Amino acid sequence: MIRRESAIVTDPVTLSEPQPTRLVRIEAFALDPAFAEAFEGAVGAPLPAVGRVTDAPAGPVIWAEPRAVLASGDAAALSAALSGVAAVSDVSGAWRRIDLTGPGWRERLMIDGLFDAESPGFAPGCVAATLLRHAPVMLCPTGRDGVLICVAPSFAADLRAALAR
C-alpha cells in the first residue's frame, strides 16, 4: 500500500541502453575565421554558439569548454582535415549516450538531479554540464519529449538503472 504523498509519480519515459559515442574533442588553436571555416567543412555544420549544441550529419556537436568542441565523427578524418587549425583527440571511449524520451523526461531528471531541467529555457540547442545521481553528465535536449545524456562509461549502467526506477 502506498500512503498519500509518499511516492513520486512522473509521466512515462523510455530509456535507451547506454550506447557508445563517436565523440571527438576538437580544440581550436585560435577561434578565428580560418578555424570556423575549416570546422564547418570538416564536420558539415557551423560551430555551435558557446555553451550550445547543434546537429551535424554524423551526430551532435557540443560546445563543451572554451575553445573545445565535441563533434561526432571519425577522429582520423577530422584530424587530417583540421590539422592546421586544431588539436583533435578521439574521446569516444570517455562517453556513453543514454536517450531519455517521453513526456516525463524533465521530471525524471529532477528526482536526483542538481539542475533545473523543468526550466522552459532548457530546450533543444542547450547543453548543461551537471551531476545526476552523483555522475557527471552533459544533458542536451533533443526535442520537446527527449534529452540526450552523455555520461562516463563507469557510471552509465548505474545511471540508467536509477533513471529506470
Short mmCIF file of C-alpha atoms in Angstrom, two decimals:
data_model
loop_
_atom_site.label_atom_id
_atom_site.label_comp_id
_atom_site.label_asym_id
_atom_site.label_seq_id
_atom_site.Cartn_x
_atom_site.Cartn_y
_atom_site.Cartn_z
CA MET A 1 0.00 0.00 0.00
CA ILE A 2 1.25 3.47 -0.87
CA ARG A 3 0.41 6.22 1.59
CA ARG A 4 -0.77 9.53 0.23
CA GLU A 5 2.18 11.83 -0.61
CA SER A 6 4.73 9.05 -0.09
CA ALA A 7 5.51 8.41 -3.76
CA ILE A 8 6.75 10.45 -6.68
CA VAL A 9 4.69 9.92 -9.81
CA THR A 10 6.02 11.02 -13.19
CA ASP A 11 4.80 10.71 -16.75
CA PRO A 12 6.13 7.68 -18.63
CA VAL A 13 9.58 7.69 -20.19
CA THR A 14 11.66 5.37 -22.32
CA LEU A 15 15.37 4.83 -21.71
CA SER A 16 17.86 3.51 -24.23
CA GLU A 17 20.66 1.23 -23.16
CA PRO A 18 23.99 3.07 -22.86
CA GLN A 19 25.44 3.34 -26.36
CA PRO A 20 28.99 4.09 -27.47
CA THR A 21 29.59 7.51 -28.98
CA ARG A 22 31.81 8.71 -31.79
CA LEU A 23 32.73 11.93 -29.99
CA VAL A 24 35.95 13.65 -30.96
CA ARG A 25 37.41 16.57 -28.99
CA ILE A 26 38.44 19.42 -31.27
CA GLU A 27 40.44 22.20 -29.60
CA ALA A 28 40.99 25.28 -31.73
CA PHE A 29 44.44 26.82 -31.80
CA ALA A 30 42.62 30.15 -32.27
CA LEU A 31 38.93 30.94 -32.52
CA ASP A 32 39.26 32.73 -35.81
CA PRO A 33 37.55 32.64 -39.21
CA ALA A 34 40.07 30.11 -40.54
CA PHE A 35 39.13 27.65 -37.78
CA ALA A 36 35.40 28.26 -38.22
CA GLU A 37 35.64 27.67 -41.97
CA ALA A 38 37.76 24.51 -41.62
CA PHE A 39 35.49 23.20 -38.87
CA GLU A 40 32.33 23.64 -40.93
CA GLY A 41 33.98 21.98 -43.92
CA ALA A 42 35.16 19.00 -41.87
CA VAL A 43 32.13 18.49 -39.64
CA GLY A 44 29.38 19.59 -42.02
CA ALA A 45 27.87 22.09 -39.59
CA PRO A 46 28.90 25.50 -38.28
CA LEU A 47 30.41 25.88 -34.85
CA PRO A 48 27.69 25.98 -32.22
CA ALA A 49 27.49 29.09 -30.08
CA VAL A 50 29.27 28.96 -26.74
CA GLY A 51 27.51 26.53 -24.40
CA ARG A 52 25.20 25.23 -27.13
CA VAL A 53 24.71 22.04 -29.13
CA THR A 54 23.85 21.61 -32.80
CA ASP A 55 23.32 18.70 -35.15
CA ALA A 56 25.70 17.64 -37.90
CA PRO A 57 25.38 14.77 -40.38
CA ALA A 58 27.42 12.46 -38.09
CA GLY A 59 25.59 13.44 -34.88
CA PRO A 60 25.63 16.10 -32.17
CA VAL A 61 28.23 18.86 -31.95
CA ILE A 62 28.59 20.14 -28.38
CA TRP A 63 30.43 23.29 -27.29
CA ALA A 64 31.93 21.71 -24.19
CA GLU A 65 34.52 24.19 -22.93
CA PRO A 66 36.43 27.30 -24.06
CA ARG A 67 37.98 26.66 -27.49
CA ALA A 68 36.93 22.98 -27.37
CA VAL A 69 34.05 21.28 -29.14
CA LEU A 70 32.90 17.68 -29.02
CA ALA A 71 31.86 16.58 -32.50
CA SER A 72 30.58 13.24 -33.68
CA GLY A 73 32.67 11.69 -36.42
CA ASP A 74 35.76 9.81 -37.46
CA ALA A 75 38.77 11.03 -35.45
CA ALA A 76 41.35 10.28 -38.15
CA ALA A 77 39.40 12.11 -40.86
CA LEU A 78 38.73 15.11 -38.62
CA SER A 79 42.37 15.22 -37.54
CA ALA A 80 43.52 15.30 -41.17
CA ALA A 81 41.00 17.98 -42.12
CA LEU A 82 41.74 20.22 -39.11
CA SER A 83 45.49 19.63 -38.61
CA GLY A 84 46.46 23.26 -39.26
CA VAL A 85 43.85 24.86 -37.02
CA ALA A 86 43.06 22.48 -34.15
CA ALA A 87 44.20 19.58 -31.99
CA VAL A 88 41.93 16.57 -32.43
CA SER A 89 41.55 13.71 -29.92
CA ASP A 90 39.32 10.65 -30.08
CA VAL A 91 37.36 10.72 -26.81
CA SER A 92 34.66 8.27 -27.87
CA GLY A 93 35.72 5.84 -25.15
CA ALA A 94 35.16 8.52 -22.50
CA TRP A 95 31.41 8.82 -23.11
CA ARG A 96 28.26 6.74 -23.33
CA ARG A 97 24.96 8.02 -24.68
CA ILE A 98 21.62 7.39 -22.99
CA ASP A 99 18.46 8.70 -24.65
CA LEU A 100 15.62 9.56 -22.27
CA THR A 101 12.35 10.15 -24.11
CA GLY A 102 8.73 10.69 -23.21
CA PRO A 103 6.64 13.45 -21.67
CA GLY A 104 8.12 12.84 -18.20
CA TRP A 105 11.82 13.23 -19.01
CA ARG A 106 12.14 16.58 -17.24
CA GLU A 107 10.50 15.31 -14.04
CA ARG A 108 12.65 12.19 -14.10
CA LEU A 109 15.83 14.28 -14.19
CA MET A 110 14.59 16.38 -11.28
CA ILE A 111 14.31 13.42 -8.89
CA ASP A 112 18.05 13.07 -8.30
CA GLY A 113 19.47 15.94 -10.34
CA LEU A 114 21.17 19.16 -9.36
CA PHE A 115 19.88 21.07 -12.35
CA ASP A 116 16.55 22.74 -13.12
CA ALA A 117 15.53 20.52 -16.04
CA GLU A 118 11.98 21.91 -15.79
CA SER A 119 13.04 25.38 -16.92
CA PRO A 120 11.33 26.21 -20.23
CA GLY A 121 14.60 27.82 -21.34
CA PHE A 122 16.27 24.41 -21.30
CA ALA A 123 15.31 23.49 -24.84
CA PRO A 124 16.89 21.97 -27.97
CA GLY A 125 20.19 23.66 -28.66
CA CYS A 126 21.06 23.94 -24.95
CA VAL A 127 23.68 21.91 -23.15
CA ALA A 128 24.09 21.58 -19.38
CA ALA A 129 27.02 20.02 -17.58
CA THR A 130 25.85 18.88 -14.15
CA LEU A 131 25.58 15.94 -11.75
CA LEU A 132 22.85 13.33 -11.98
CA ARG A 133 22.77 10.53 -9.38
CA HIS A 134 26.35 11.55 -8.41
CA ALA A 135 27.54 11.10 -12.01
CA PRO A 136 28.94 13.98 -14.08
CA VAL A 137 26.79 14.30 -17.19
CA MET A 138 26.10 16.53 -20.16
CA LEU A 139 22.40 16.98 -20.92
CA CYS A 140 21.26 18.03 -24.39
CA PRO A 141 17.50 18.30 -25.06
CA THR A 142 16.70 16.70 -28.40
CA GLY A 143 13.12 17.91 -28.67
CA ARG A 144 10.04 18.60 -26.60
CA ASP A 145 9.95 14.99 -25.39
CA GLY A 146 13.57 13.94 -25.12
CA VAL A 147 17.08 14.51 -23.86
CA LEU A 148 20.48 13.07 -24.75
CA ILE A 149 22.54 12.20 -21.66
CA CYS A 150 26.30 11.85 -22.10
CA VAL A 151 27.96 10.07 -19.18
CA ALA A 152 31.24 8.30 -18.44
CA PRO A 153 31.14 4.54 -19.13
CA SER A 154 31.85 3.72 -15.48
CA PHE A 155 28.60 5.48 -14.43
CA ALA A 156 26.41 4.54 -17.41
CA ALA A 157 24.83 1.28 -16.22
CA ASP A 158 24.12 2.56 -12.70
CA LEU A 159 22.70 5.84 -14.02
CA ARG A 160 20.42 4.04 -16.45
CA ALA A 161 19.20 1.69 -13.70
CA ALA A 162 18.49 4.62 -11.38
CA LEU A 163 16.59 6.51 -14.08
CA ALA A 164 14.55 3.39 -14.82
CA ARG A 165 13.30 3.13 -11.22
#
